[in-house]
Amino acid sequence: DVKVTQSSRYLVKRTGEKVFLECVQDMDHENMFWYRQDPGLGLRLIYFSYDVKMKEKGDIPEGYSVSREKKERFSLILESASTNQTSMYLCASRLGGHNEQFFGPGTRLTVL
Amino acid sequence: GNSVTQMEGPVTLSEEAFLTINCTYTATGYPSLFWYVQYPGEGLQLLLKATKADDKGSNKGFEATYRKETTSFHLEKGSVQVSDSAVYFCALANFGNEKLTFGTGTRLTIIP
């Protein structure tokens, strides 16, 4: 079974802090994704990565950056956290050429 | 661009009731269609999918038929159980496009 893990289930940070959210997949998938999930808005794509060191902006990249130095790991970075970034963050991975994405359990981030 | 519209929630049903969650979409070409489910405290899991018109996806007693003429992919189950309580997301992806477009999600609660 594909396993996608995220470094924390719950995280509380202060405004202005730099925040790192880590995601690891164990199935050698080329593509990885970061979404945020908010009530009434569904899932919105922040960034995705086709392969190592490659990244593309999604629909709401402002205030975020990403890093993919190794195939199995995709990091989401909040350079200076703000209260409007309080959300559930979901990571997903996908084998290239296939549509199905596999999701991690999510990180609920609260920015105070 | 692509968009997915799904039934507003929350939906509350009694055990063994019939379930329908409506989903309609707008997309260019011939997208693949998906239903994902999110159980409490977990990430999203693929429930079922259909890749071409008139295909029926099915899993765990749930079914959805890809209706190109009505651009719909409604989720149905004949007899729901308490364990079906979750948030359900309809999504689409165009062939060759890595990105999924999600609906806003429908929260389903089944009462004994």
mmCIF file of C-alpha atoms in Angstrom:
data_model
loop_
_atom_site.group_PDB
_atom_site.id
_atom_site.type_symbol
_atom_site.label_atom_id
_atom_site.label_comp_id
_atom_site.label_asym_id
_atom_site.label_seq_id
_atom_site.Cartn_x
_atom_site.Cartn_y
_atom_site.Cartn_z
ATOM 1 C CA ASP A 1 0.000 0.000 0.000
ATOM 2 C CA VAL A 2 1.073 3.541 -0.723
ATOM 3 C CA LYS A 3 1.900 5.442 2.390
ATOM 4 C CA VAL A 4 2.053 9.224 2.609
ATOM 5 C CA THR A 5 3.106 10.582 5.969
ATOM 6 C CA GLN A 6 3.145 14.121 7.286
ATOM 7 C CA SER A 7 5.457 15.281 10.035
ATOM 8 C CA SER A 8 2.829 16.597 12.432
ATOM 9 C CA ARG A 9 -0.903 16.102 12.931
ATOM 10 C CA TYR A 10 -1.302 19.332 14.899
ATOM 11 C CA LEU A 11 0.895 22.406 14.979
ATOM 12 C CA VAL A 12 0.556 25.749 16.740
ATOM 13 C CA LYS A 13 2.757 28.661 15.670
ATOM 14 C CA ARG A 14 2.973 32.385 16.262
ATOM 15 C CA THR A 15 2.486 35.091 13.665
ATOM 16 C CA GLY A 16 5.741 35.810 11.868
ATOM 17 C CA GLU A 17 7.347 32.433 12.564
ATOM 18 C CA LYS A 18 8.850 30.371 9.762
ATOM 19 C CA VAL A 19 6.974 27.077 9.499
ATOM 20 C CA PHE A 20 8.032 23.847 7.810
ATOM 21 C CA LEU A 21 5.538 21.131 6.929
ATOM 22 C CA GLU A 22 7.107 17.881 5.790
ATOM 23 C CA CYS A 23 5.628 15.150 3.628
ATOM 24 C CA VAL A 24 7.163 11.783 2.779
ATOM 25 C CA GLN A 25 5.883 9.077 0.403
ATOM 26 C CA ASP A 26 7.247 5.578 0.100
ATOM 27 C CA MET A 27 6.158 4.533 -3.400
ATOM 28 C CA ASP A 28 8.656 6.291 -5.631
ATOM 29 C CA HIS A 29 5.966 8.603 -7.020
ATOM 30 C CA GLU A 30 7.141 11.367 -9.308
ATOM 31 C CA ASN A 31 4.437 13.894 -8.519
ATOM 32 C CA MET A 32 3.694 15.448 -5.154
ATOM 33 C CA PHE A 33 1.162 18.075 -4.094
ATOM 34 C CA TRP A 34 0.313 20.428 -1.248
ATOM 35 C CA TYR A 35 -3.301 21.484 -0.650
ATOM 36 C CA ARG A 36 -5.044 23.454 2.021
ATOM 37 C CA GLN A 37 -8.545 22.503 3.117
ATOM 38 C CA ASP A 38 -10.948 25.085 4.480
ATOM 39 C CA PRO A 39 -14.663 24.724 5.301
ATOM 40 C CA GLY A 40 -16.856 25.669 2.375
ATOM 41 C CA LEU A 41 -13.883 25.949 0.015
ATOM 42 C CA GLY A 42 -12.892 22.329 -0.435
ATOM 43 C CA LEU A 43 -9.283 21.595 -1.292
ATOM 44 C CA ARG A 44 -7.189 24.224 -3.020
ATOM 45 C CA LEU A 45 -3.834 23.468 -4.611
ATOM 46 C CA ILE A 46 -0.904 25.474 -3.247
ATOM 47 C CA TYR A 47 2.074 23.962 -5.097
ATOM 48 C CA PHE A 48 2.977 20.765 -6.847
ATOM 49 C CA SER A 49 6.138 19.090 -8.029
ATOM 50 C CA TYR A 50 6.622 16.948 -11.126
ATOM 51 C CA ASP A 51 9.917 15.545 -9.946
ATOM 52 C CA VAL A 52 12.968 16.275 -7.850
ATOM 53 C CA LYS A 53 13.886 19.980 -7.789
ATOM 54 C CA MET A 54 10.882 20.820 -9.970
ATOM 55 C CA LYS A 55 7.934 22.838 -8.726
ATOM 56 C CA GLU A 56 4.880 24.568 -10.118
ATOM 57 C CA LYS A 57 2.532 27.085 -8.548
ATOM 58 C CA GLY A 58 -0.982 25.953 -7.895
ATOM 59 C CA ASP A 59 -4.042 28.111 -7.428
ATOM 60 C CA ILE A 60 -3.052 29.833 -4.158
ATOM 61 C CA PRO A 61 0.780 29.976 -3.870
ATOM 62 C CA GLU A 62 1.016 33.392 -2.209
ATOM 63 C CA GLY A 63 2.729 33.258 1.174
ATOM 64 C CA TYR A 64 4.112 29.743 0.581
ATOM 65 C CA SER A 65 7.188 28.135 -0.935
ATOM 66 C CA VAL A 66 8.203 24.522 -1.410
ATOM 67 C CA SER A 67 11.289 22.368 -1.592
ATOM 68 C CA ARG A 68 11.844 18.982 -3.218
ATOM 69 C CA GLU A 69 15.453 17.894 -2.816
ATOM 70 C CA LYS A 70 14.681 14.164 -2.721
ATOM 71 C CA LYS A 71 12.040 12.239 -4.612
ATOM 72 C CA GLU A 72 10.269 10.973 -1.515
ATOM 73 C CA ARG A 73 10.092 14.281 0.364
ATOM 74 C CA PHE A 74 8.142 17.453 -0.380
ATOM 75 C CA SER A 75 8.263 20.353 2.068
ATOM 76 C CA LEU A 76 5.892 23.275 2.375
ATOM 77 C CA ILE A 77 7.346 26.434 3.875
ATOM 78 C CA LEU A 78 5.511 29.383 5.335
ATOM 79 C CA GLU A 79 8.169 32.088 5.357
ATOM 80 C CA SER A 80 6.310 34.309 7.823
ATOM 81 C CA ALA A 81 3.156 32.689 9.161
ATOM 82 C CA SER A 82 -0.017 34.745 9.337
ATOM 83 C CA THR A 83 -3.365 34.061 10.994
ATOM 84 C CA ASN A 84 -5.070 33.585 7.615
ATOM 85 C CA GLN A 85 -2.841 30.569 7.059
ATOM 86 C CA THR A 86 -4.582 28.711 9.862
ATOM 87 C CA SER A 87 -5.911 25.674 8.016
ATOM 88 C CA MET A 88 -5.680 21.948 7.394
ATOM 89 C CA TYR A 89 -2.778 21.130 5.070
ATOM 90 C CA LEU A 90 -2.878 17.954 3.006
ATOM 91 C CA CYS A 91 -0.038 16.397 1.067
ATOM 92 C CA ALA A 92 -0.595 13.962 -1.806
ATOM 93 C CA SER A 93 1.520 11.955 -4.214
ATOM 94 C CA ARG A 94 0.861 10.422 -7.606
ATOM 95 C CA LEU A 95 2.574 8.075 -9.990
ATOM 96 C CA GLY A 96 3.351 9.918 -13.220
ATOM 97 C CA GLY A 97 0.802 9.260 -15.959
ATOM 98 C CA HIS A 98 -1.928 8.195 -13.529
ATOM 99 C CA ASN A 99 -4.741 10.362 -12.194
ATOM 100 C CA GLU A 100 -5.200 8.893 -8.712
ATOM 101 C CA GLN A 101 -3.608 10.845 -5.899
ATOM 102 C CA PHE A 102 -2.780 9.330 -2.506
ATOM 103 C CA PHE A 103 -3.197 11.584 0.508
ATOM 104 C CA GLY A 104 -1.499 11.921 3.854
ATOM 105 C CA PRO A 105 -3.479 12.346 7.105
ATOM 106 C CA GLY A 106 -3.120 16.122 7.134
ATOM 107 C CA THR A 107 -1.573 18.716 9.438
ATOM 108 C CA ARG A 108 -3.895 21.077 11.257
ATOM 109 C CA LEU A 109 -1.958 24.313 11.608
ATOM 110 C CA THR A 110 -3.065 27.086 13.930
ATOM 111 C CA VAL A 111 -1.320 30.465 13.701
ATOM 112 C CA LEU A 112 -1.882 32.689 16.730
ATOM 113 C CA GLY B 1 -11.444 26.412 -16.593
ATOM 114 C CA ASN B 2 -12.504 23.308 -14.714
ATOM 115 C CA SER B 3 -14.993 23.439 -11.892
ATOM 116 C CA VAL B 4 -16.945 20.999 -9.727
ATOM 117 C CA THR B 5 -20.201 21.786 -7.995
ATOM 118 C CA GLN B 6 -21.502 19.429 -5.385
ATOM 119 C CA MET B 7 -24.458 19.288 -3.104
ATOM 120 C CA GLU B 8 -24.349 21.579 -0.112
ATOM 121 C CA GLY B 9 -24.219 19.860 3.214
ATOM 122 C CA PRO B 10 -24.458 18.824 5.857
ATOM 123 C CA VAL B 11 -26.599 15.804 5.082
ATOM 124 C CA THR B 12 -28.072 13.755 7.915
ATOM 125 C CA LEU B 13 -29.722 10.398 7.265
ATOM 126 C CA SER B 14 -30.937 7.474 9.287
ATOM 127 C CA GLU B 15 -29.169 4.145 9.026
ATOM 128 C CA GLU B 16 -30.312 2.053 6.014
ATOM 129 C CA ALA B 17 -31.603 5.122 4.161
ATOM 130 C CA PHE B 18 -30.841 5.703 0.469
ATOM 131 C CA LEU B 19 -28.099 8.218 -0.233
ATOM 132 C CA THR B 20 -27.576 10.538 -3.169
ATOM 133 C CA ILE B 21 -24.936 13.271 -3.234
ATOM 134 C CA ASN B 22 -25.132 15.341 -6.398
ATOM 135 C CA CYS B 23 -22.064 16.395 -8.366
ATOM 136 C CA THR B 24 -21.896 18.314 -11.640
ATOM 137 C CA TYR B 25 -18.842 19.532 -13.455
ATOM 138 C CA THR B 26 -17.549 21.902 -16.096
ATOM 139 C CA ALA B 27 -14.476 20.859 -18.023
ATOM 140 C CA THR B 28 -12.923 20.877 -21.454
ATOM 141 C CA GLY B 29 -12.413 17.572 -23.192
ATOM 142 C CA TYR B 30 -13.096 14.300 -21.450
ATOM 143 C CA PRO B 31 -12.077 14.410 -17.825
ATOM 144 C CA SER B 32 -11.731 11.535 -15.393
ATOM 145 C CA LEU B 33 -14.088 11.809 -12.423
ATOM 146 C CA PHE B 34 -13.529 10.796 -8.821
ATOM 147 C CA TRP B 35 -15.188 10.560 -5.447
ATOM 148 C CA TYR B 36 -12.896 10.864 -2.442
ATOM 149 C CA VAL B 37 -13.936 10.254 1.167
ATOM 150 C CA GLN B 38 -12.451 11.779 4.309
ATOM 151 C CA TYR B 39 -13.226 9.984 7.572
ATOM 152 C CA PRO B 40 -12.908 11.976 10.802
ATOM 153 C CA GLY B 41 -9.302 12.829 11.597
ATOM 154 C CA GLU B 42 -7.928 11.303 8.402
ATOM 155 C CA GLY B 43 -6.737 12.336 4.963
ATOM 156 C CA LEU B 44 -8.661 11.723 1.758
ATOM 157 C CA GLN B 45 -9.067 8.244 0.303
ATOM 158 C CA LEU B 46 -10.165 7.440 -3.211
ATOM 159 C CA LEU B 47 -13.646 5.903 -3.043
ATOM 160 C CA LEU B 48 -14.327 5.328 -6.735
ATOM 161 C CA LYS B 49 -13.564 6.696 -10.179
ATOM 162 C CA ALA B 50 -14.701 6.665 -13.795
ATOM 163 C CA THR B 51 -12.582 7.563 -16.765
ATOM 164 C CA LYS B 52 -15.037 7.782 -19.650
ATOM 165 C CA ALA B 53 -18.676 8.463 -20.437
ATOM 166 C CA ASP B 54 -21.184 5.856 -19.173
ATOM 167 C CA ASP B 55 -18.569 4.199 -16.956
ATOM 168 C CA LYS B 56 -19.829 3.239 -13.533
ATOM 169 C CA GLY B 57 -17.429 3.387 -10.606
ATOM 170 C CA SER B 58 -18.270 1.322 -7.529
ATOM 171 C CA ASN B 59 -16.757 0.482 -4.161
ATOM 172 C CA LYS B 60 -18.025 -0.422 -0.666
ATOM 173 C CA GLY B 61 -21.647 -0.309 -1.883
ATOM 174 C CA PHE B 62 -21.260 3.182 -3.359
ATOM 175 C CA GLU B 63 -21.810 3.805 -7.066
ATOM 176 C CA ALA B 64 -21.511 6.741 -9.465
ATOM 177 C CA THR B 65 -22.088 6.864 -13.229
ATOM 178 C CA TYR B 66 -20.258 9.252 -15.555
ATOM 179 C CA ARG B 67 -23.031 11.079 -17.435
ATOM 180 C CA LYS B 68 -21.536 13.212 -20.158
ATOM 181 C CA GLU B 69 -24.887 14.488 -21.431
ATOM 182 C CA THR B 70 -25.744 15.991 -18.040
ATOM 183 C CA THR B 71 -22.099 16.550 -16.955
ATOM 184 C CA SER B 72 -22.841 14.753 -13.712
ATOM 185 C CA PHE B 73 -21.312 12.115 -11.454
ATOM 186 C CA HIS B 74 -23.784 11.631 -8.607
ATOM 187 C CA LEU B 75 -22.807 9.384 -5.703
ATOM 188 C CA GLU B 76 -25.376 6.819 -4.517
ATOM 189 C CA LYS B 77 -25.665 4.093 -1.929
ATOM 190 C CA GLY B 78 -28.690 1.932 -1.334
ATOM 191 C CA SER B 79 -28.413 1.488 2.425
ATOM 192 C CA VAL B 80 -26.076 3.669 4.452
ATOM 193 C CA GLN B 81 -24.387 2.694 7.703
ATOM 194 C CA VAL B 82 -23.146 4.735 10.647
ATOM 195 C CA SER B 83 -19.592 3.991 9.476
ATOM 196 C CA ASP B 84 -20.298 5.933 6.250
ATOM 197 C CA SER B 85 -20.310 9.182 8.212
ATOM 198 C CA ALA B 86 -17.584 11.274 6.566
ATOM 199 C CA VAL B 87 -16.957 14.168 4.199
ATOM 200 C CA TYR B 88 -17.296 13.290 0.504
ATOM 201 C CA PHE B 89 -15.489 15.181 -2.253
ATOM 202 C CA CYS B 90 -16.205 15.045 -5.968
ATOM 203 C CA ALA B 91 -13.201 15.800 -8.186
ATOM 204 C CA LEU B 92 -12.068 15.787 -11.806
ATOM 205 C CA ALA B 93 -8.829 15.693 -13.757
ATOM 206 C CA ASN B 94 -8.265 16.203 -17.442
ATOM 207 C CA PHE B 95 -6.222 13.593 -19.235
ATOM 208 C CA GLY B 96 -2.561 14.459 -18.990
ATOM 209 C CA ASN B 97 -3.220 17.107 -16.370
ATOM 210 C CA GLU B 98 -1.718 16.374 -13.002
ATOM 211 C CA LYS B 99 -4.066 18.653 -11.117
ATOM 212 C CA LEU B 100 -7.298 17.576 -9.485
ATOM 213 C CA THR B 101 -10.157 20.070 -9.210
ATOM 214 C CA PHE B 102 -12.273 19.436 -6.117
ATOM 215 C CA GLY B 103 -15.779 20.335 -5.114
ATOM 216 C CA THR B 104 -16.352 21.928 -1.724
ATOM 217 C CA GLY B 105 -17.202 18.651 0.013
ATOM 218 C CA THR B 106 -20.413 17.292 1.549
ATOM 219 C CA ARG B 107 -20.480 16.254 5.187
ATOM 220 C CA LEU B 108 -22.611 13.157 5.726
ATOM 221 C CA THR B 109 -23.814 12.047 9.149
ATOM 222 C CA ILE B 110 -25.665 8.772 9.611
ATOM 223 C CA ILE B 111 -27.667 8.340 12.800
ATOM 224 C CA PRO B 112 -28.553 4.902 14.207
#
